[in-house]
Structure formats: structure tokens, C-alpha cells
């Protein structure tokens, strides 16, 4: 059975490291894995999506509406934007940080309120946490991606903690390793 | 060893394993990483060429000189390189030569959605189309064999989802091919009419032989299932089809897209009740099948536009979709924006303030067209800003001359801007051209170019002096401004627009995302002084917003460029 994880956020937030970590980990666990990324213009502060799929045999590199077991969102509005990709019993893991998009910055629109509650009202399981504070606590606001991975790891009973930590060690530059290991554990809670 | 690799990375691995030793490319999403990854192998000479035409001609030269060679580009890049492509089809090659063209269905980072398969048909060269990373690596090796056996350049067509998806690849050893001596052969390599006319029958005969090869090659394969539906497909569409139908449909997966295996297609059609063609963009396979007299379902139900996906195919072919839900309210969109500290912002602010007519070009600065700057009214293709301003000003004369500018990046200027500038210098339109020199090729992710002074490996290289170049072309008015200095930009822009002579303004400051660029501390807002006038908001900087009537700086984004400070009449925005 193929499992689907969508990573969504704002270009520049570090979603490529999160997908690299997941890909690395899942391959080492013996799964067939596909990861689909976005490069180019959308990376400039736009809405970005990365798809991670794993299982015995994976065909499509993308995840479609109603198929995501997990949506890991770096930003609240982005979680809401991709809600329709969530499977009926899927789960959203979301950083509650709000980053204003240009229509909000220019005053053309308001940043929507109570997004977590609205998603829950539609029956979505939402795990919301302030990952930015935890990342800063770990030593850098840039570690939001690893905090989120820590949170996600709670839902993978079959993969022991040491495997996650080993994957971080293999994907992160040595000088940031300690910071990221700390961020991961803070996220895992 | 098994590794997860991007399609482009696997392509580069294939180049390495196949003994390729010469690579020349111009960056373009989604093709760029093939060349960037190839450059990590010391055994392969790699370079960024000024444009795709130069890259292809360089690769052709290396092929003549006995080296397996490669050039890579995005779909629109092949338009630039079409000239050498059509004629090196006639000459053929010496050592193997591969061209990568990467299409961008869905236009994630492109100005059109052209289907490059037409080039293979038109130029009469074989085209392979991998469906994942493992195939990208494998097909490169096959393509070199085909290139040398059939004496032809070979195109490998990628698309965004194959190029930018990671899947598992088994790494193998590099095997160097037998050296092929270069022999002077005027009849083969000098394409003047008397020789070319004798090469054309060779090209037609080669296509017939390649079509015969396609019938039995393992590049194409049949997967039999329930014979009630038979699907002919290729590339990433194959993956979507498998996702929907699994082993329950018959599939003819084509890895070689030109020439097509007619007998294989006819045999397959015979075995199934209903024949469906699943291909993104244009009906290339479908049209061929119709020519063979087959009754098919294809573009009558599937779209000509955009990317496919598993749900799209399921929906169009009558398979049930999974349930989903969405919020009812309209959410604010999040289009890409110029980064905080982007040197282009100050210049575009100046152009908007002076109500200039701006003819634009291809790069990050195309984002000058979006709100709130809205400071661009044309973007066509690489270099068109300069060529078009000449036509625009010649047509409108004084009506446009004092208020119209062309804007073009440093890399785009090297790619196709110089010839347009030569036209202005030669035919003398009173045009003002602004070169946005951010010392890098930005949009594609920071590639060096002939103006940066470094090569693809980051080692010192030749450096073209833009001021000297423009002066040598006959421009007496060449000015340099710092786009972080709004007063200077405004003054110089007005002077050059007023001048009754062609001029070049170079707006020079390195991209704020470059690693060597030192950032200042984020600005802070003095809330006592801020009156909430929103003057700073006219810049469209993602680091500035207004909350409860006061400006707020996002300190995780602000790089302290200070451009907004120059707009605040109340001194509320302060450097730390």
C-alpha cells in the first residue's frame, strides 16, 4: 500500500531539506520511494508543494486530491489551500506561523481567520503547533523544517527514533547537526 | 549502489557512465540540474555557454573531435538552437551526441507550453522519452549507442515531473567508448547545397532504419492485462496510467517517441477492444495512430493544456475519484514575488514612479510585472526587450522615446541581448536599455555567466566588461547605478530618457540570495513615528506588512537593504 506525504509551504522555507530527509529515511527502510519537487519561479516566495510517496512499488510522482495520508505544512494558510488533497482519514501537521501573501500585504484581501478550526469542522485531523518558537528555542528560525519532521515522526510507529536521527545526521551539514537534532526532539515532544 | 536521484541527476549519471566527456549547456528550468550534476564529475568537461545555440554547436564540435558530447536546455531553448539542430541532422555526428530538451507542461517556470516532440519529427532525429530517473540514466547510454550506430544526434526529452522527481537509480561503472578517429570529410560535414542535397536521402533512409529499430528495441514495451482497454503512453503519463489501472489494462509504453514503431502499434491495437492514447500536450502519438487508420480515444477526452495527473486520467476515462473536501471561502493566492532585498525592486519602483513603458525580458525581474509595482507591459522571449524597444520607438517616435525602456538581466543580455543592441546601435533608435546586472543567472538557481568572472565549477574565468562592450558597439551614453539608491536611479533614468541618443543604464548589485552577499541587520519600525501612510508598501516587499495601522517588518525576511527607508517621510523605518 502506497503512503502519501505532501509537504507544503512558502518558497524559501526549507521544504527541500524536509523531503530529502524523508526520501533518505524511507529508502533506507527498504521502500520504493518517489519525491517530486518544484524548482524555478515558484521558489521565489510563492506557494510550493513537494510530494513524497513510498510503498512496495510507486508509480506516479505526484499526489492528487483526496490521496494524502499526511499534509505537512510550514504555514497555516498553505495547509488550508491544499486541504482537498487530504485523504478522508488523513492528518494535517501544521506550523501555526502566518506569512502574509502579497494580496494580504497590499491590503487587497485579509489573512483568513480560524483556519485550524475550519479544517477540523470539515472532519480533518489537524495537529497544529508553533514550530517557529520551537525552532528558535533549538537555535535557529530556519530549523522549522526539522521541528515539523519531529512532529511527523510521532505518527510512524514502525520507524524507530534512532533511524530518524541517523537520517538527519546523513542529510544535514555537520556544523548544524546538533541544532537540528535538538529541533527534531522538540518537535517530536 | 541504489540511490534516490532527481531525474536530472540520473541523466547526469548516465552521461558519466556512458563515457560522455564534453558538456555545454545554457540553464533553463526544468533542465538545469543535468549540467550542474554533470559538472560534479571531474571526468566530464562542463561549461555554461552564453546560449543554447552556442551550446549545441560546441557539443557538435566536440562530437566531431571524437568526444561523446552533450548539450541541455529547456523547451524554449531548443527554439534558439533549432538552427544547428536541423542541419546536424544532415551531417550526422562522429562520436555520439545527445541533446536534452526539458518541456514544462503546466508552465511551472516558463513562458509557453510548447511540445518539443515536434522538433524530433521536423528535424528527423530520434527522440527518447524516459518515465523516471532509472530510465533517464539508462536511456542516455542507449542514446549514445543509437547516435553512433545510426550517425545522428539523439534528443532525450524530459518534462518537469521526470526532471524534478526523485526515484531510485542503481549506479554503475563509467565505461569509455572505443575512440573514433576524426577524418576530414567535406561531403559529410560541409553543408553547402551540393553536399546537403546528397545528405537528405541519407536522413530519410536513416529514419526508415530507426523505425525498424524501434519495432524491436526494448525502449518500447508491451504490458498485457485485461484486453478490454489498451493504452499507448509514454513519459510521466505512463506513471499516472499505472497508478489508475495498475496491471488491469494493456499498456504499450513508448520509450522512443520518434520514429514510432508502426507494426508494434498495429499489433497492439489488434489485441485490445478499445485503444486510448494518453499523452500530455499535443496529439503526436495520436495523430500517428490515426494515420495508421486506427480508431482511438485521445484528445477528444483528454486536454491539450497543462499537466496530467492520476485523478485527471481517472476522471476522463470514467474511473471513480477518491473523496475530498475543501474550504468554501476564497483563500488569498500566493504568487511568487521578488525576494526581500532583491536589487531589482528599487529599479522597478523608479520605473513605476516615472510611469515608464517597460518592455521586459525573461528572468526573476519578470516579477516586476506583478502588483503592486505592475511595472512591465511586455515579455516575450530571451532578448526580446531590446529588439522590441527598437521597433516600438521607431514606430511611435517621440511619443514613446522619452518614456520607454527595455529591461534585461545580465545573463539574458549575454544570451540574446547583444544582437538586439547591435540593431539599436546600427539603425539608431533613440532607445534606453537597462541591464539589470545582479552578477548571476538568478531564476534558474544561480548559474555563472560570461559577465560574472567565474565558470561552472566556481573557478576564475573570462569576464566580459558590459560598459566596454556597450561603448564598443557605439553607445556614447553608458551609465551605472546602484538600485538600492533610489535618488540616483531616478536622476539617471530621467537624464537618459531626456537625452536624444540611444543609451544603456547598468543597474548593478549582486542578487541578495548569493552566499557571498553580506546582509545588514533587519530594519525596525519606530511606532511613534509611523503614521500608517503605507508609502513603504508600494515596494511590494514581502518583509513589510501593516498591522493595526503601523508598518511591521518581518525580521526573518528583511536583509536591511534600506530601500523602504528612503520612502518613509517620517523617519519611522530605521536601520539598526
XYZ file of C-alpha atoms in Angstrom, chain A residues 2 9-11 19-20 23-24 27 31-47 51 53 57-67 75 77-78 80-81 83-90 97-107 109-113 115 118-119 122-125 132 136 141, chain B residues 2-4 6 29 33 108-109 131-132 160-162 164-168 236 238-240 242-243 246-247 307-312 315 321-339 345 363-364 366-367 371-372 442-446 513 534 537 540-547 554 556-557:
156
model
C 1.464 3.331 -1.041
C 4.797 25.924 2.399
C 6.222 29.170 1.130
C 9.211 29.181 -1.253
C 11.756 15.963 1.532
C 15.415 14.997 1.241
C 13.348 10.273 0.964
C 16.635 9.221 2.506
C 14.721 4.386 1.091
C 10.636 1.145 0.460
C 10.308 2.195 -3.146
C 10.225 5.998 -2.945
C 9.362 8.915 -5.210
C 9.794 12.570 -4.321
C 8.568 15.350 -6.578
C 9.836 18.899 -6.114
C 9.258 22.357 -7.534
C 12.161 24.430 -8.838
C 12.331 27.733 -10.674
C 9.990 30.686 -10.422
C 7.626 29.355 -7.722
C 10.543 29.131 -5.310
C 10.573 32.937 -5.120
C 8.207 33.302 -2.170
C 5.349 31.505 -3.901
C 3.267 28.582 -2.689
C 5.216 15.153 -2.838
C 5.332 8.727 -1.849
C 6.062 -0.039 -5.787
C 5.353 3.622 -6.508
C 4.306 4.837 -9.956
C 3.096 8.445 -10.055
C 5.497 11.017 -8.601
C 2.615 13.290 -7.585
C -0.209 13.124 -5.036
C -3.678 14.095 -6.166
C -6.865 15.361 -4.492
C -8.156 13.043 -1.760
C -4.936 10.993 -1.604
C 2.437 27.730 7.159
C -2.789 29.292 5.020
C -0.891 26.801 2.871
C -5.858 25.230 4.112
C -5.025 25.735 0.443
C -6.877 20.598 2.204
C -8.604 18.981 -0.764
C -5.530 16.779 -1.275
C -6.090 15.163 2.133
C -7.426 11.621 2.279
C -10.700 11.212 4.175
C -8.898 9.908 7.267
C -5.654 11.802 6.598
C 3.059 30.551 11.680
C 1.291 33.068 9.429
C 3.179 34.515 6.474
C 1.220 37.181 4.622
C 0.957 36.583 0.883
C 1.107 39.598 -1.469
C -2.712 40.089 -1.717
C -2.743 40.454 2.090
C 0.360 42.672 2.145
C -1.157 45.026 -0.413
C -4.434 45.085 1.520
C -7.502 40.611 0.981
C -7.474 39.656 4.660
C -5.500 36.754 6.092
C -8.296 34.235 6.827
C -9.157 33.629 10.470
C -8.253 28.183 9.697
C -12.472 25.467 9.945
C -10.431 22.491 8.756
C -14.731 19.588 7.896
C -13.556 16.482 9.729
C -9.842 16.821 9.100
C -7.468 15.670 11.838
C 8.818 28.685 14.762
C 14.164 29.410 17.745
C 14.319 30.026 12.991
C 20.929 2.228 -5.057
C 20.256 5.932 -4.574
C 17.341 8.338 -4.798
C 16.338 13.566 -9.372
C 14.075 25.197 -15.704
C 20.452 20.224 -12.922
C 5.783 25.956 -13.587
C 8.569 28.251 -14.766
C 9.497 7.961 -17.492
C 11.591 8.066 -14.302
C 9.139 18.754 -15.277
C 7.814 15.676 -13.453
C 10.567 13.379 -14.696
C 12.340 17.137 -10.853
C 11.155 13.886 -9.289
C 13.469 11.670 -7.338
C 13.291 7.934 -7.771
C 15.619 5.004 -7.257
C 5.255 10.614 -16.823
C 2.770 6.190 -18.112
C 3.139 6.549 -14.334
C -0.301 8.131 -13.997
C -0.228 2.691 -13.982
C -1.444 4.488 -10.865
C -2.271 -0.982 -12.253
C -1.947 -4.285 -14.114
C -0.022 18.629 -16.814
C -1.826 15.347 -16.358
C -2.230 13.545 -13.036
C -3.726 10.255 -11.868
C -7.052 11.901 -10.966
C -7.301 13.684 -14.302
C -11.884 11.254 -14.312
C -12.166 9.527 -7.851
C -11.294 9.488 -4.130
C -13.442 11.707 -1.895
C -12.047 15.085 -0.908
C -13.150 18.261 0.869
C -12.219 21.924 0.657
C -12.883 25.197 2.463
C -15.704 27.180 0.952
C -14.079 30.592 1.280
C -11.731 32.027 -1.326
C -8.218 31.960 0.068
C -5.690 34.656 -0.827
C -3.346 33.368 -3.520
C 0.384 33.253 -3.008
C 2.067 34.113 -6.281
C 5.870 34.277 -6.438
C 7.372 37.660 -5.543
C 10.756 39.369 -5.734
C 12.693 38.375 -2.616
C 12.945 46.185 -6.649
C 14.254 36.233 -15.523
C 13.384 36.912 -11.875
C 9.717 39.487 -14.906
C 8.111 39.654 -11.444
C 1.251 44.027 -8.109
C 1.944 46.429 -6.576
C 19.116 34.139 -10.868
C 15.829 32.454 -11.677
C 17.335 29.086 -12.547
C 19.158 28.964 -9.221
C 22.459 30.852 -9.519
C 20.487 35.368 -2.187
C 1.688 52.821 3.567
C 4.039 49.204 0.855
C 5.829 45.149 -2.697
C 8.487 43.839 -0.319
C 7.403 40.548 1.330
C 9.139 41.633 4.563
C 6.831 44.627 5.098
C 3.185 44.483 6.129
C 0.818 46.769 8.008
C -0.816 45.533 11.210
C 9.335 40.505 9.266
C 13.227 36.630 9.358
C 12.959 38.027 5.817
